[in-house]
mmCIF file of N, CA and C in Angstrom:
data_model
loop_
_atom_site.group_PDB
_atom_site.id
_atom_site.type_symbol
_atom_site.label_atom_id
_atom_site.label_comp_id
_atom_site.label_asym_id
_atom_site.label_seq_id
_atom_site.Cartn_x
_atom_site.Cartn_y
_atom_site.Cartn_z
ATOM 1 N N UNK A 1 0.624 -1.269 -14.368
ATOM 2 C CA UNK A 1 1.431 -0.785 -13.261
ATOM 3 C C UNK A 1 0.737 -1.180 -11.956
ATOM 4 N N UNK A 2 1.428 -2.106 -11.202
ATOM 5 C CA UNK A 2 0.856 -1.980 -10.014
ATOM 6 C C UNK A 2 0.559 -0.976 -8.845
ATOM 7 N N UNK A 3 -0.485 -0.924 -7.845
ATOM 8 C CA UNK A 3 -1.030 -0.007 -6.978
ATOM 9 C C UNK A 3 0.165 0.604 -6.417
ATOM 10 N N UNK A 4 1.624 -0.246 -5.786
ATOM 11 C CA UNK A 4 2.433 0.079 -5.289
ATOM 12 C C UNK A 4 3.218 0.786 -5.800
ATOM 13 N N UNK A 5 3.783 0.775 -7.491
ATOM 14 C CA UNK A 5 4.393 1.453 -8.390
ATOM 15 C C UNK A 5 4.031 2.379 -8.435
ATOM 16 N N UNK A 6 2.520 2.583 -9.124
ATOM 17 C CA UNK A 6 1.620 3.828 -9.332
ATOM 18 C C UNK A 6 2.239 4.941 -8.053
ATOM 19 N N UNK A 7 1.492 4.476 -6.271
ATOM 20 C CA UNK A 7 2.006 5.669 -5.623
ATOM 21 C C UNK A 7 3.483 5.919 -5.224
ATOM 22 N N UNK A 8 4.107 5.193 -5.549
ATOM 23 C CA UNK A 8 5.462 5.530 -5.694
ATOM 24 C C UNK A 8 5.439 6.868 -6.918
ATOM 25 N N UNK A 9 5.410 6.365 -7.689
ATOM 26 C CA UNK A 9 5.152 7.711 -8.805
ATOM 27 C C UNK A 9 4.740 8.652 -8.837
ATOM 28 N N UNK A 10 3.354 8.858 -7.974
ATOM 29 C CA UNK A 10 2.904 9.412 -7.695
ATOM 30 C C UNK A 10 3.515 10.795 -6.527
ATOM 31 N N UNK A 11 3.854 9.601 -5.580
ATOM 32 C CA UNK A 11 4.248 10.320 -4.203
ATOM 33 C C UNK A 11 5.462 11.103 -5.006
ATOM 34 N N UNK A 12 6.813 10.648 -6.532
ATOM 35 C CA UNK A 12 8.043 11.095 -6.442
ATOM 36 C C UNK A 12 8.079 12.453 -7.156
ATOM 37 N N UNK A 13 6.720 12.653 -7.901
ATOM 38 C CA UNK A 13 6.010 13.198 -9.396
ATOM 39 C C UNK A 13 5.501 14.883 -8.006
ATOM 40 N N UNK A 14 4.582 14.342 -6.777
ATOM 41 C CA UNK A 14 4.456 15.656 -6.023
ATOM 42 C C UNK A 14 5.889 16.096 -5.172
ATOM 43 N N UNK A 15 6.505 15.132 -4.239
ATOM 44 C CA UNK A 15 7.401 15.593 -3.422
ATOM 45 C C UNK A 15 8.721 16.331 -4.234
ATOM 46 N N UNK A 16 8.637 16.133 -5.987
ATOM 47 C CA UNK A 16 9.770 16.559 -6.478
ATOM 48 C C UNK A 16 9.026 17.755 -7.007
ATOM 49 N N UNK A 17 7.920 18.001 -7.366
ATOM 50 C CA UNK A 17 7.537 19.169 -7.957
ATOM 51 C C UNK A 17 7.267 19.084 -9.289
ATOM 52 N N UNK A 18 7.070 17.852 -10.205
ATOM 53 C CA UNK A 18 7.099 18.401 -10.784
ATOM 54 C C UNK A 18 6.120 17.831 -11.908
ATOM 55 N N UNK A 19 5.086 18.126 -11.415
ATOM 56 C CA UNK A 19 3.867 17.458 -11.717
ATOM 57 C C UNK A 19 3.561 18.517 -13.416
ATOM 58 N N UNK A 20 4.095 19.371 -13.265
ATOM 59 C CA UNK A 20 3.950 20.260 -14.630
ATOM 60 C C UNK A 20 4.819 20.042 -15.430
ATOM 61 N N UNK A 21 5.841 19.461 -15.656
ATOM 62 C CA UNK A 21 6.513 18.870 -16.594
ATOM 63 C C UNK A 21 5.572 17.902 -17.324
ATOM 64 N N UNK A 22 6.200 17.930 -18.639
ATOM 65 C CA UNK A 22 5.568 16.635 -19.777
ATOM 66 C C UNK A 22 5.686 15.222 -18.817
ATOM 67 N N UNK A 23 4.747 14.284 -19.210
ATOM 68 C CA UNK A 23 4.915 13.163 -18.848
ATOM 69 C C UNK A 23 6.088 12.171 -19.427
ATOM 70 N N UNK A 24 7.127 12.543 -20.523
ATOM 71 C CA UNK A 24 7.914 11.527 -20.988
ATOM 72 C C UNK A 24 9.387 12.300 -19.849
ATOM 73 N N UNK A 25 9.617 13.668 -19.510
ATOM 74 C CA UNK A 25 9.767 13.756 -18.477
ATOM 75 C C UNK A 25 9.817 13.640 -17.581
ATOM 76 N N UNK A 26 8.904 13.654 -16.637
ATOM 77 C CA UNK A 26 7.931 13.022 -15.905
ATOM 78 C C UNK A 26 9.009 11.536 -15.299
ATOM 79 N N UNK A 27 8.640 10.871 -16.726
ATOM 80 C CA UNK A 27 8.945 9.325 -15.962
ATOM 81 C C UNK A 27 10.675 9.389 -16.122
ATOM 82 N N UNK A 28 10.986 9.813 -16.639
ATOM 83 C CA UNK A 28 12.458 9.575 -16.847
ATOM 84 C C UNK A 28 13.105 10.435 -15.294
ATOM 85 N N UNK A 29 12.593 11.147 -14.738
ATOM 86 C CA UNK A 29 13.151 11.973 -13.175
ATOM 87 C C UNK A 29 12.533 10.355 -12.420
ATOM 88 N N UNK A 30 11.426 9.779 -12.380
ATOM 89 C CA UNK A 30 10.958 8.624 -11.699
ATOM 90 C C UNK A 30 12.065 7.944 -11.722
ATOM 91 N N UNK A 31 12.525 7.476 -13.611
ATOM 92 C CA UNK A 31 12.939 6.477 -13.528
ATOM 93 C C UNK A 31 14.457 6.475 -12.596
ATOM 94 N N UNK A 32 14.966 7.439 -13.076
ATOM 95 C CA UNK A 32 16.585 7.791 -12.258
ATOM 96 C C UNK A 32 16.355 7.650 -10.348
ATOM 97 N N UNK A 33 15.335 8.091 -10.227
ATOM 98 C CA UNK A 33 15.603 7.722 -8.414
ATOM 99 C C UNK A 33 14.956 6.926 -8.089
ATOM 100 N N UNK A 34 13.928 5.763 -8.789
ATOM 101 C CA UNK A 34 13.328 5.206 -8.932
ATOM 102 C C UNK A 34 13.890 3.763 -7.629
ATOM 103 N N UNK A 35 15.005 3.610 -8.644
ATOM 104 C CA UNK A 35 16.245 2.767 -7.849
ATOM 105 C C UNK A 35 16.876 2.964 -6.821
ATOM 106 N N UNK A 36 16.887 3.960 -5.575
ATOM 107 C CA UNK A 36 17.078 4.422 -4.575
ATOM 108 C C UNK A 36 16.144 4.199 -4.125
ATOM 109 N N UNK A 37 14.985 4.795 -4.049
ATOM 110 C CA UNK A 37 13.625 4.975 -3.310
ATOM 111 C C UNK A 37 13.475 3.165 -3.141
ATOM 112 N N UNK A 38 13.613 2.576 -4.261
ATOM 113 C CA UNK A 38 13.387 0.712 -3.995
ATOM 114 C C UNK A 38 14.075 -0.060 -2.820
ATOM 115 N N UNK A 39 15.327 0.299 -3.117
ATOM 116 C CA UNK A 39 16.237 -0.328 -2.379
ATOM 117 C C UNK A 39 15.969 0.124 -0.873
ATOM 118 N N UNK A 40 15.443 1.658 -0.466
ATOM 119 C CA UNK A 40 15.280 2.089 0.503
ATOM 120 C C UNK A 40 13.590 1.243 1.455
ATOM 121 N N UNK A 41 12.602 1.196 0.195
ATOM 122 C CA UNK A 41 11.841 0.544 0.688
ATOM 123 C C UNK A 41 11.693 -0.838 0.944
ATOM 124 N N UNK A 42 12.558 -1.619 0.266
ATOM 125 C CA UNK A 42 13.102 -3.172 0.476
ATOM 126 C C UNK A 42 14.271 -3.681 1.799
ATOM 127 N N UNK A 43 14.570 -2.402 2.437
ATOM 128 C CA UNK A 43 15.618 -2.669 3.964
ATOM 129 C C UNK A 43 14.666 -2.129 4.664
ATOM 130 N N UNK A 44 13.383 -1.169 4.483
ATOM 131 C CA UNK A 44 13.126 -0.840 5.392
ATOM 132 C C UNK A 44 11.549 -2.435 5.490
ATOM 133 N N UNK A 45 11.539 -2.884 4.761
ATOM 134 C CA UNK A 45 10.759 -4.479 4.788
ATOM 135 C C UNK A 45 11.328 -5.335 5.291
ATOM 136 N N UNK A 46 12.620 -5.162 5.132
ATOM 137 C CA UNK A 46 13.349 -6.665 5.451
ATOM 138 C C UNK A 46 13.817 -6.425 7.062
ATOM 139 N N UNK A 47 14.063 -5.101 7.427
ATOM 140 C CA UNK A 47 13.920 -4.567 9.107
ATOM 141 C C UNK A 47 12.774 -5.209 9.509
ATOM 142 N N UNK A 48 11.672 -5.058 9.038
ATOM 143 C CA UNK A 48 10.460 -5.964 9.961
ATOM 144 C C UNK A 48 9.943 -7.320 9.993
ATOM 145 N N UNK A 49 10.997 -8.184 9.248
ATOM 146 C CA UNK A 49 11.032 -9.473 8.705
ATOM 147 C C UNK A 49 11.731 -10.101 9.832
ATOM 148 N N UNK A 50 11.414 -10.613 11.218
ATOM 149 C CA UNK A 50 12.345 -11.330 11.936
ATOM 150 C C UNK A 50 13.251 -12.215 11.771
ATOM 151 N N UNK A 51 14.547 -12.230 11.931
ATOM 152 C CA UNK A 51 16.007 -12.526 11.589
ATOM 153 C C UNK A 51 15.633 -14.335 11.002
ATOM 154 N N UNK A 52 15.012 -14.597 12.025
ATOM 155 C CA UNK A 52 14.539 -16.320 12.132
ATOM 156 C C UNK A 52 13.409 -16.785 10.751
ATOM 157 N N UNK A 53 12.710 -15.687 10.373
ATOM 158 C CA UNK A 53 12.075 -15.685 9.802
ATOM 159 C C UNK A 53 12.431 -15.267 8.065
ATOM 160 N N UNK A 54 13.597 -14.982 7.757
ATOM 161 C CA UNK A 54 14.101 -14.492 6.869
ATOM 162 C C UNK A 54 14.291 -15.478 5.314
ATOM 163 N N UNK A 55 14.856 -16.536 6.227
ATOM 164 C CA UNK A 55 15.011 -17.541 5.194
ATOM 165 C C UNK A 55 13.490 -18.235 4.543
ATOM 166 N N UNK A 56 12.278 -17.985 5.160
ATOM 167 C CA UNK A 56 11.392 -18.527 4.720
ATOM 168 C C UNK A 56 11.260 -17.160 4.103
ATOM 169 N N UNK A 57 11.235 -16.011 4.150
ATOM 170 C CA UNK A 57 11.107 -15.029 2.870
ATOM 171 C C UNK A 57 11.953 -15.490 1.639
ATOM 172 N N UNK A 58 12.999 -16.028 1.913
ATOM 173 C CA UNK A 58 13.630 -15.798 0.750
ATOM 174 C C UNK A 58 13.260 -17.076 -0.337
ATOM 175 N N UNK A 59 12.841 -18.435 0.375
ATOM 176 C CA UNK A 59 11.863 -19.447 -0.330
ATOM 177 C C UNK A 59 10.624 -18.704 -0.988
ATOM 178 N N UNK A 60 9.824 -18.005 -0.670
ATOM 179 C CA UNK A 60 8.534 -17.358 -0.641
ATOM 180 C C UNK A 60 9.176 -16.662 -2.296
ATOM 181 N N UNK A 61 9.775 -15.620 -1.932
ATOM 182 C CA UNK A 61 10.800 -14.934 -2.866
ATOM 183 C C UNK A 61 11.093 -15.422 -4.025
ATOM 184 N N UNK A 62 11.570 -16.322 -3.906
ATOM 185 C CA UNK A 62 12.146 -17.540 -4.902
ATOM 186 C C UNK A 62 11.097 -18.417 -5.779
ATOM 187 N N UNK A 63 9.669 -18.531 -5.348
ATOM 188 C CA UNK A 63 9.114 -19.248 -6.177
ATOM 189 C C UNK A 63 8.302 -17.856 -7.101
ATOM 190 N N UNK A 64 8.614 -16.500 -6.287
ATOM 191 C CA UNK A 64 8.541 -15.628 -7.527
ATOM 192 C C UNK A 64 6.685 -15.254 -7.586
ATOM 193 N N UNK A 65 5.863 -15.771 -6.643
ATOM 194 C CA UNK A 65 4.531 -15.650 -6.317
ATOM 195 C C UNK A 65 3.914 -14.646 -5.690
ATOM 196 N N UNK A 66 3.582 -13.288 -6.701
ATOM 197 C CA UNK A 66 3.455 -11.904 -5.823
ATOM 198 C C UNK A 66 2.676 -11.941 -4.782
ATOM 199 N N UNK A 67 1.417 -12.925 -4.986
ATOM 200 C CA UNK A 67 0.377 -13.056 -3.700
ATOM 201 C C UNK A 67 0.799 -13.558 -2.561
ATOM 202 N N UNK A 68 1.970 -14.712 -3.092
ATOM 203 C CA UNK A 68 2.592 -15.491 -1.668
ATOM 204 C C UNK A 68 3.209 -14.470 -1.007
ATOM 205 N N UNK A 69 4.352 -13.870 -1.786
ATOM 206 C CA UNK A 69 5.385 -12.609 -1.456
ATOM 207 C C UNK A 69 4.173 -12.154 -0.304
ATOM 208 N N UNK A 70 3.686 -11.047 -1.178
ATOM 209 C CA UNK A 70 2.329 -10.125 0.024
ATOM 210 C C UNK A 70 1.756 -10.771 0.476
ATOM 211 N N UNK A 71 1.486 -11.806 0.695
ATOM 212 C CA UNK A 71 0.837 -12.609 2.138
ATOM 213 C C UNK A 71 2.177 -12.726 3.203
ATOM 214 N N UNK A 72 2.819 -12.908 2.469
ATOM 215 C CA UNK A 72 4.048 -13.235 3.771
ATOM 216 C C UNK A 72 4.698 -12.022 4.408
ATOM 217 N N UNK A 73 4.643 -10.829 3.543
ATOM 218 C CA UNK A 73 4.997 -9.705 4.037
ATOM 219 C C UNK A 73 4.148 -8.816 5.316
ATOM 220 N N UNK A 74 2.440 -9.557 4.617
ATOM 221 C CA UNK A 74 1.320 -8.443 5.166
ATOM 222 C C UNK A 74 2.001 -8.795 6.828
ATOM 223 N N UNK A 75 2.170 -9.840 7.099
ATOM 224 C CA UNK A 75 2.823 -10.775 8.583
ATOM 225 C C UNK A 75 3.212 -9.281 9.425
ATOM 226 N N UNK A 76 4.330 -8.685 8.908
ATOM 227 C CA UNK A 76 5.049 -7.960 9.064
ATOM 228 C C UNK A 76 5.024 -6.248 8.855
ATOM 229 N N UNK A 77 4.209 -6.151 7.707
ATOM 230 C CA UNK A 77 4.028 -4.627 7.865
ATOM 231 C C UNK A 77 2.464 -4.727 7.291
ATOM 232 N N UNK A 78 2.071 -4.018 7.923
ATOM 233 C CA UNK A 78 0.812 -3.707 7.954
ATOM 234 C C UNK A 78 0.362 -2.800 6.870
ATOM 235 N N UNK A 79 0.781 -2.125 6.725
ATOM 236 C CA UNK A 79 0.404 -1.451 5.853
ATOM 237 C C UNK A 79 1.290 -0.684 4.812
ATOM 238 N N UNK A 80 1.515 -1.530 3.965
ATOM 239 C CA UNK A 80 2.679 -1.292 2.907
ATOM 240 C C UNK A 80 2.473 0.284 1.976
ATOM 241 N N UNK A 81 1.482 0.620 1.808
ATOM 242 C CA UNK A 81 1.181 1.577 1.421
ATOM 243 C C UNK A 81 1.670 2.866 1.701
ATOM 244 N N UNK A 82 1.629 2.840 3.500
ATOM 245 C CA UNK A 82 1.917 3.878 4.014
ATOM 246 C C UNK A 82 3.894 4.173 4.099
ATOM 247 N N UNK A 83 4.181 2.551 4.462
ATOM 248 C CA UNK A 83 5.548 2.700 4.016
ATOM 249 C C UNK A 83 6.317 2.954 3.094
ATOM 250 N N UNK A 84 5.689 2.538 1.864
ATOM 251 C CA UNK A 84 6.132 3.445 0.439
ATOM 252 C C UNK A 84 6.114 4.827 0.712
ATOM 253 N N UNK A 85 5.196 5.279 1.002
ATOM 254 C CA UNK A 85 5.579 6.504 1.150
ATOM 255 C C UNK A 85 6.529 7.168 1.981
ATOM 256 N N UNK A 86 6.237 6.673 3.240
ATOM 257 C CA UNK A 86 7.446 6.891 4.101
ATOM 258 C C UNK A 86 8.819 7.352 3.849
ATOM 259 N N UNK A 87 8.924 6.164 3.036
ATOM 260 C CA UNK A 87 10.672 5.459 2.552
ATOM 261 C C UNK A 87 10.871 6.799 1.418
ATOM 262 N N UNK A 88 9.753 6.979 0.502
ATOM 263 C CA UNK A 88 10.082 7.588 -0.678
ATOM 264 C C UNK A 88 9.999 9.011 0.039
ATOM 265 N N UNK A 89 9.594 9.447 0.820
ATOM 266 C CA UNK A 89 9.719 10.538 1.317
ATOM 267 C C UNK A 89 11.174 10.935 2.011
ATOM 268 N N UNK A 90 11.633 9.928 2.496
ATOM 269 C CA UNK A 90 12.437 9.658 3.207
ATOM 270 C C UNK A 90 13.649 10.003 2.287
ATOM 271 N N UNK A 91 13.666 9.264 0.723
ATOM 272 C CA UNK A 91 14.905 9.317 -0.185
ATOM 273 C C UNK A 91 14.550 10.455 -0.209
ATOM 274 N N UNK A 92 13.365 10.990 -0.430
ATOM 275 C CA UNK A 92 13.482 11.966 -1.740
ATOM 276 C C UNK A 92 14.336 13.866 -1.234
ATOM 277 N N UNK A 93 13.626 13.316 0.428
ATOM 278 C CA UNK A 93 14.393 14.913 1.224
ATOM 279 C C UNK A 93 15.771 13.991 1.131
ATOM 280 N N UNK A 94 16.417 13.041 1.409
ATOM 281 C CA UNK A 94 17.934 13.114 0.863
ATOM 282 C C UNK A 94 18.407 13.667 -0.102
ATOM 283 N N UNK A 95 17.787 13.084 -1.622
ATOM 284 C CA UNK A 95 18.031 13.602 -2.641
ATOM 285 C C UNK A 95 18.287 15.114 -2.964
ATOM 286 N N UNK A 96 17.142 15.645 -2.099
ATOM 287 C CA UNK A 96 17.284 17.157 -2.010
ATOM 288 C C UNK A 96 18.387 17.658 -1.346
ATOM 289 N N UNK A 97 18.715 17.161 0.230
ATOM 290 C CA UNK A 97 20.121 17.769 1.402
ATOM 291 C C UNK A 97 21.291 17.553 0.264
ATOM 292 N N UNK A 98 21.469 16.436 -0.531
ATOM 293 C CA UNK A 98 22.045 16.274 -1.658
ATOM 294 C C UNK A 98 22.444 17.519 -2.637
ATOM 295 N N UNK A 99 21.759 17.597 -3.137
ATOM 296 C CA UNK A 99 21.588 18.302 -4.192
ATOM 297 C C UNK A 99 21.717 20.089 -4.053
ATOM 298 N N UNK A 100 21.114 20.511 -2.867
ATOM 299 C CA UNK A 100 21.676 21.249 -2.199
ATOM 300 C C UNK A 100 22.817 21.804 -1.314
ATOM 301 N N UNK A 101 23.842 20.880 -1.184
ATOM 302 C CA UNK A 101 24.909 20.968 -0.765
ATOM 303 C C UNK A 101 26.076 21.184 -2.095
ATOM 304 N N UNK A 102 25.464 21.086 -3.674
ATOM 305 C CA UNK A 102 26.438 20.783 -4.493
ATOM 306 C C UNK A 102 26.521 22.242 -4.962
#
């Protein structure tokens, strides 16, 4: 699992609560918002990717080279780490205004 996966998991495992559940648990609540929280952290990357600059992401992208990828990204956000969290923090109180309204 990569560093970035891991605190994704991490961050979705405290902000949801539910770090006392079994772990086959556990990953299956990950896996279901898993796919939100991504998509949320992949617009909020491609926001700091200048418009002009886009199409050379998507070459970069395309040859599928995680080091190239994160070299070409570091350009742009500095610190990816902190934005995972951000973003996943970000879904995860949706998920909740969500869920609370039902």
């Amino acid at each position: 699992m990569s560093k970035t996966k891991k605190v994704l998991k991490d961050i979705i495992i405290e902000q949801l609560g539910i770090d006392e559940l079994p772990k086959e648990d556990q990953d299956e609540i990950v896996a279901g918002i898993s796919g939100n929280v991504l998509k949320s952290i992949t617009l909020a990357i491609l926001e700091r990717v200048p418009k002009d600059d886009r199409p050379k992401f998507d070459k970069v992208k395309e040859k599928g080279d995680r080091e190239e990828i994160k070299k070409f990204l570091q350009k742009y956000v500095s610190d990816l780490e902190s934005l995972v969290e951000e973003e996943t923090k970000k879904c995860i109180n949706e998920f909740r205004a969500i869920v609370a309204s039902l």
